[in-house]
């Protein structure tokens, strides 16, 4: 055997990893008062997907944030973790100030935006000065003290997002996005196409019309140019 050849020692596992579809579906959070937790998350506009009971010692409530493919659940008999012990559950937003405004209006106590200047360093007040995607954060907690970390992601890294679409629908969405961007690009200042694609696709994932998605993408472009 040549010294330049390599052997896949685990071919079965590698093949399986490429073909098995794995999705994060539900995150469990521990709460002390199920009804209070349900009211709080409903007030944020989160959808109630299920509320199951099985006798006096078991209950599970499942809820989903708007536009999210992943849900949370809480209840009785589903976790032994201490109520309020889950910290920094990530909640991805495309516009952190818009998210702060909406969540605050709905009753959440949301922190001011902050960023980090170095890995492992302390948080610094204000938005990321370089306007980097993944760089700006804010926090809020539920009544039990489980904490949520908002993270502003304007452009997804390759391989992330678009999880609600099969191949045919994703292909159609990308063609639609290309066409709509062409109309915007004809009169817009010079920009990178991905800066426009990201908010347009996010808006369409959230069920907005193509016309409204164009408006969302246009407003996003105005913000990053200002």
Short mmCIF file of C-alpha atoms in Angstrom, two decimals:
data_model
loop_
_atom_site.label_atom_id
_atom_site.label_comp_id
_atom_site.label_asym_id
_atom_site.label_seq_id
_atom_site.Cartn_x
_atom_site.Cartn_y
_atom_site.Cartn_z
CA UNK A 1 0.00 0.00 0.00
CA UNK A 2 1.25 3.47 -0.85
CA UNK A 3 2.01 5.72 2.10
CA UNK A 4 -0.28 8.34 0.59
CA UNK A 5 -3.36 6.10 0.74
CA UNK A 6 -5.83 6.38 3.58
CA UNK A 7 -8.36 3.94 4.94
CA UNK A 8 -11.84 4.78 6.23
CA UNK A 9 -11.87 2.73 9.43
CA UNK A 10 -15.60 3.29 9.97
CA UNK A 11 -17.24 3.24 6.52
CA UNK A 12 -20.67 2.26 7.86
CA UNK A 13 -20.85 5.13 10.32
CA UNK A 14 -19.63 7.63 7.71
CA UNK A 15 -22.19 6.53 5.15
CA UNK A 16 -24.92 6.63 7.78
CA UNK A 17 -23.99 10.15 8.86
CA UNK A 18 -24.38 11.37 5.29
CA UNK A 19 -27.80 9.83 4.73
CA UNK A 20 -29.65 9.96 8.07
CA UNK A 21 -31.71 13.11 8.58
CA UNK A 22 -31.16 14.40 12.12
CA UNK A 23 -33.11 17.37 13.46
CA UNK A 24 -33.30 19.00 16.87
CA UNK A 25 -37.01 18.94 17.63
CA UNK A 26 -37.65 19.77 21.30
CA UNK A 27 -35.62 21.30 24.15
CA UNK A 28 -36.83 20.59 27.70
CA UNK A 29 -36.85 23.43 30.22
CA UNK A 30 -37.60 22.94 33.95
CA UNK A 31 -40.32 25.14 35.50
CA UNK A 32 -41.97 25.32 38.92
CA UNK A 33 -45.42 26.46 37.77
CA UNK A 34 -46.66 24.96 34.51
CA UNK A 35 -49.60 27.32 34.02
CA UNK A 36 -47.45 30.39 34.74
CA UNK A 37 -44.81 29.24 32.25
CA UNK A 38 -47.48 28.54 29.63
CA UNK A 39 -48.99 32.02 30.09
CA UNK A 40 -45.57 33.66 29.84
CA UNK A 41 -44.56 31.96 26.60
CA UNK A 42 -48.02 32.42 25.11
CA UNK A 43 -47.71 36.15 25.87
CA UNK A 44 -44.54 36.17 23.72
CA UNK A 45 -46.59 34.86 20.81
CA UNK A 46 -45.30 31.29 20.99
CA UNK A 47 -47.65 28.64 19.62
CA UNK A 48 -49.05 25.91 21.89
CA UNK A 49 -48.52 22.65 19.98
CA UNK A 50 -49.57 20.19 22.66
CA UNK A 51 -50.70 19.96 26.27
CA UNK A 52 -50.81 16.34 27.38
CA UNK A 53 -51.56 14.81 30.77
CA UNK A 54 -51.29 11.21 31.91
CA UNK A 55 -52.56 10.98 35.46
CA UNK A 56 -51.70 13.36 38.32
CA UNK A 57 -47.91 12.98 38.03
CA UNK A 58 -47.22 13.66 34.36
CA UNK A 59 -47.93 16.58 32.05
CA UNK A 60 -46.10 17.99 29.02
CA UNK A 61 -46.70 21.33 27.32
CA UNK A 62 -44.96 21.90 23.99
CA UNK A 63 -44.60 25.38 22.46
CA UNK A 64 -42.87 26.81 19.39
CA UNK A 65 -41.51 30.33 18.77
CA UNK A 66 -42.76 31.98 15.55
CA UNK A 67 -40.76 30.84 12.52
CA UNK A 68 -38.80 28.22 14.48
CA UNK A 69 -38.45 24.55 13.45
CA UNK A 70 -37.52 23.70 17.06
CA UNK A 71 -39.83 23.75 20.10
CA UNK A 72 -39.57 23.76 23.88
CA UNK A 73 -41.49 21.68 26.35
CA UNK A 74 -41.99 21.72 30.08
CA UNK A 75 -44.32 20.10 32.55
CA UNK A 76 -44.47 17.60 35.38
CA UNK A 77 -42.59 14.32 35.51
CA UNK A 78 -40.47 15.02 32.40
CA UNK A 79 -37.26 16.32 34.01
CA UNK A 80 -35.60 16.29 37.42
CA UNK A 81 -33.62 19.46 36.73
CA UNK A 82 -34.06 22.39 39.13
CA UNK A 83 -36.61 24.95 37.86
CA UNK A 84 -34.78 27.90 36.33
CA UNK A 85 -31.51 26.00 35.93
CA UNK A 86 -31.33 26.17 32.12
CA UNK A 87 -29.12 29.08 31.07
CA UNK A 88 -28.55 30.81 27.73
CA UNK A 89 -30.93 28.96 25.46
CA UNK A 90 -30.18 30.47 22.04
CA UNK A 91 -32.94 32.29 20.20
CA UNK A 92 -31.80 33.43 16.76
CA UNK A 93 -33.14 36.74 15.42
CA UNK A 94 -32.43 38.60 12.18
CA UNK A 95 -32.81 42.05 13.79
CA UNK A 96 -31.98 42.27 17.47
CA UNK A 97 -33.52 45.70 18.06
CA UNK A 98 -36.78 44.69 16.43
CA UNK A 99 -36.78 41.51 18.53
CA UNK A 100 -36.04 43.49 21.72
CA UNK A 101 -38.88 45.89 20.96
CA UNK A 102 -41.41 43.12 20.32
CA UNK A 103 -40.41 40.97 23.30
CA UNK A 104 -40.42 43.96 25.64
CA UNK A 105 -43.87 44.99 24.42
CA UNK A 106 -45.06 41.45 25.17
CA UNK A 107 -43.83 41.56 28.76
CA UNK A 108 -40.29 40.16 28.68
CA UNK A 109 -37.52 42.04 30.50
CA UNK A 110 -34.91 42.14 27.71
CA UNK A 111 -31.39 43.43 28.29
CA UNK A 112 -29.69 46.06 26.17
CA UNK A 113 -27.66 44.71 23.26
CA UNK A 114 -24.08 43.64 23.95
CA UNK A 115 -21.11 42.00 22.22
CA UNK A 116 -17.77 40.41 23.02
CA UNK A 117 -14.37 41.79 22.06
CA UNK A 118 -12.52 38.53 22.70
CA UNK A 119 -13.35 34.86 23.06
CA UNK A 120 -14.05 34.11 26.71
CA UNK A 121 -13.98 37.80 27.61
CA UNK A 122 -16.68 39.78 29.41
CA UNK A 123 -19.68 41.23 27.55
CA UNK A 124 -19.32 44.80 26.30
CA UNK A 125 -22.36 47.12 26.02
CA UNK A 126 -23.63 47.95 22.54
CA UNK A 127 -23.81 46.28 19.15
CA UNK A 128 -20.82 44.59 17.59
CA UNK A 129 -18.85 47.57 16.23
CA UNK A 130 -18.04 45.72 13.00
CA UNK A 131 -21.70 44.79 12.44
CA UNK A 132 -20.73 41.14 12.14
CA UNK A 133 -23.37 38.47 11.86
CA UNK A 134 -23.39 36.26 14.99
CA UNK A 135 -21.80 39.16 16.90
CA UNK A 136 -24.58 40.96 18.83
CA UNK A 137 -26.60 39.57 21.74
CA UNK A 138 -29.28 40.37 24.33
CA UNK A 139 -30.86 38.30 27.11
CA UNK A 140 -34.16 37.74 28.88
CA UNK A 141 -35.50 35.18 31.36
CA UNK A 142 -38.80 33.43 32.01
CA UNK A 143 -40.52 33.69 35.43
CA UNK A 144 -38.52 30.70 36.73
CA UNK A 145 -35.18 32.19 35.70
CA UNK A 146 -34.46 30.00 32.67
CA UNK A 147 -32.48 32.41 30.51
CA UNK A 148 -32.61 33.07 26.80
CA UNK A 149 -29.76 34.47 24.74
CA UNK A 150 -30.87 36.39 21.67
CA UNK A 151 -28.25 36.26 18.92
CA UNK A 152 -28.47 38.43 15.84
CA UNK A 153 -27.70 36.39 12.73
CA UNK A 154 -28.12 38.35 9.53
CA UNK A 155 -26.50 35.81 7.21
CA UNK A 156 -26.45 32.11 8.05
CA UNK A 157 -23.25 30.14 7.80
CA UNK A 158 -23.26 27.53 5.00
CA UNK A 159 -25.38 24.53 5.89
CA UNK A 160 -27.55 26.34 8.44
CA UNK A 161 -31.17 27.40 8.05
CA UNK A 162 -33.75 26.54 5.39
CA UNK A 163 -34.72 23.52 7.47
CA UNK A 164 -38.44 23.84 6.73
CA UNK A 165 -38.05 23.07 3.01
CA UNK A 166 -37.57 19.89 1.03
CA UNK A 167 -35.32 19.98 -2.05
CA UNK A 168 -38.08 20.90 -4.51
CA UNK A 169 -39.45 23.76 -2.38
CA UNK A 170 -35.96 25.00 -1.55
CA UNK A 171 -35.08 25.08 -5.25
CA UNK A 172 -38.24 27.04 -5.98
CA UNK A 173 -37.50 29.48 -3.14
CA UNK A 174 -33.95 30.10 -4.34
CA UNK A 175 -35.19 30.76 -7.89
CA UNK A 176 -37.81 33.14 -6.54
CA UNK A 177 -35.20 34.90 -4.39
CA UNK A 178 -32.89 35.29 -7.38
CA UNK A 179 -35.69 36.86 -9.44
CA UNK A 180 -36.77 39.23 -6.66
CA UNK A 181 -33.17 40.22 -5.96
CA UNK A 182 -32.72 41.03 -9.65
CA UNK A 183 -35.47 43.62 -9.38
CA UNK A 184 -33.89 45.12 -6.28
CA UNK A 185 -30.34 45.02 -7.66
CA UNK A 186 -31.29 47.02 -10.76
CA UNK A 187 -31.69 50.24 -8.77
CA UNK A 188 -29.86 49.54 -5.50
CA UNK A 189 -26.37 50.65 -4.44
CA UNK A 190 -23.59 48.10 -4.84
CA UNK A 191 -23.86 45.29 -2.29
CA UNK A 192 -23.15 41.60 -1.74
CA UNK A 193 -26.07 39.46 -2.85
CA UNK A 194 -26.08 37.39 0.37
CA UNK A 195 -26.89 40.46 2.48
CA UNK A 196 -30.20 40.73 0.62
CA UNK A 197 -30.90 37.01 0.21
CA UNK A 198 -30.72 36.24 3.95
CA UNK A 199 -33.54 38.53 5.22
CA UNK A 200 -35.68 37.73 2.16
CA UNK A 201 -35.45 33.98 2.78
CA UNK A 202 -36.02 34.38 6.52
CA UNK A 203 -39.18 36.39 5.83
CA UNK A 204 -40.46 33.77 3.38
CA UNK A 205 -39.71 30.98 5.90
CA UNK A 206 -41.86 32.89 8.38
CA UNK A 207 -44.78 32.88 5.95
CA UNK A 208 -44.57 36.45 4.69
CA UNK A 209 -45.57 37.22 1.08
CA UNK A 210 -42.89 37.81 -1.56
CA UNK A 211 -43.84 41.50 -1.61
CA UNK A 212 -43.46 41.83 2.16
CA UNK A 213 -40.22 39.84 2.06
CA UNK A 214 -38.85 42.32 -0.50
CA UNK A 215 -39.73 45.16 1.89
CA UNK A 216 -38.05 43.36 4.81
CA UNK A 217 -34.90 42.79 2.79
CA UNK A 218 -34.86 46.40 1.62
CA UNK A 219 -35.18 47.71 5.19
CA UNK A 220 -32.39 45.38 6.27
CA UNK A 221 -30.13 46.77 3.54
CA UNK A 222 -30.88 50.33 4.64
CA UNK A 223 -29.94 49.46 8.22
CA UNK A 224 -26.59 47.87 7.37
CA UNK A 225 -25.67 50.79 5.10
CA UNK A 226 -26.46 53.40 7.78
#
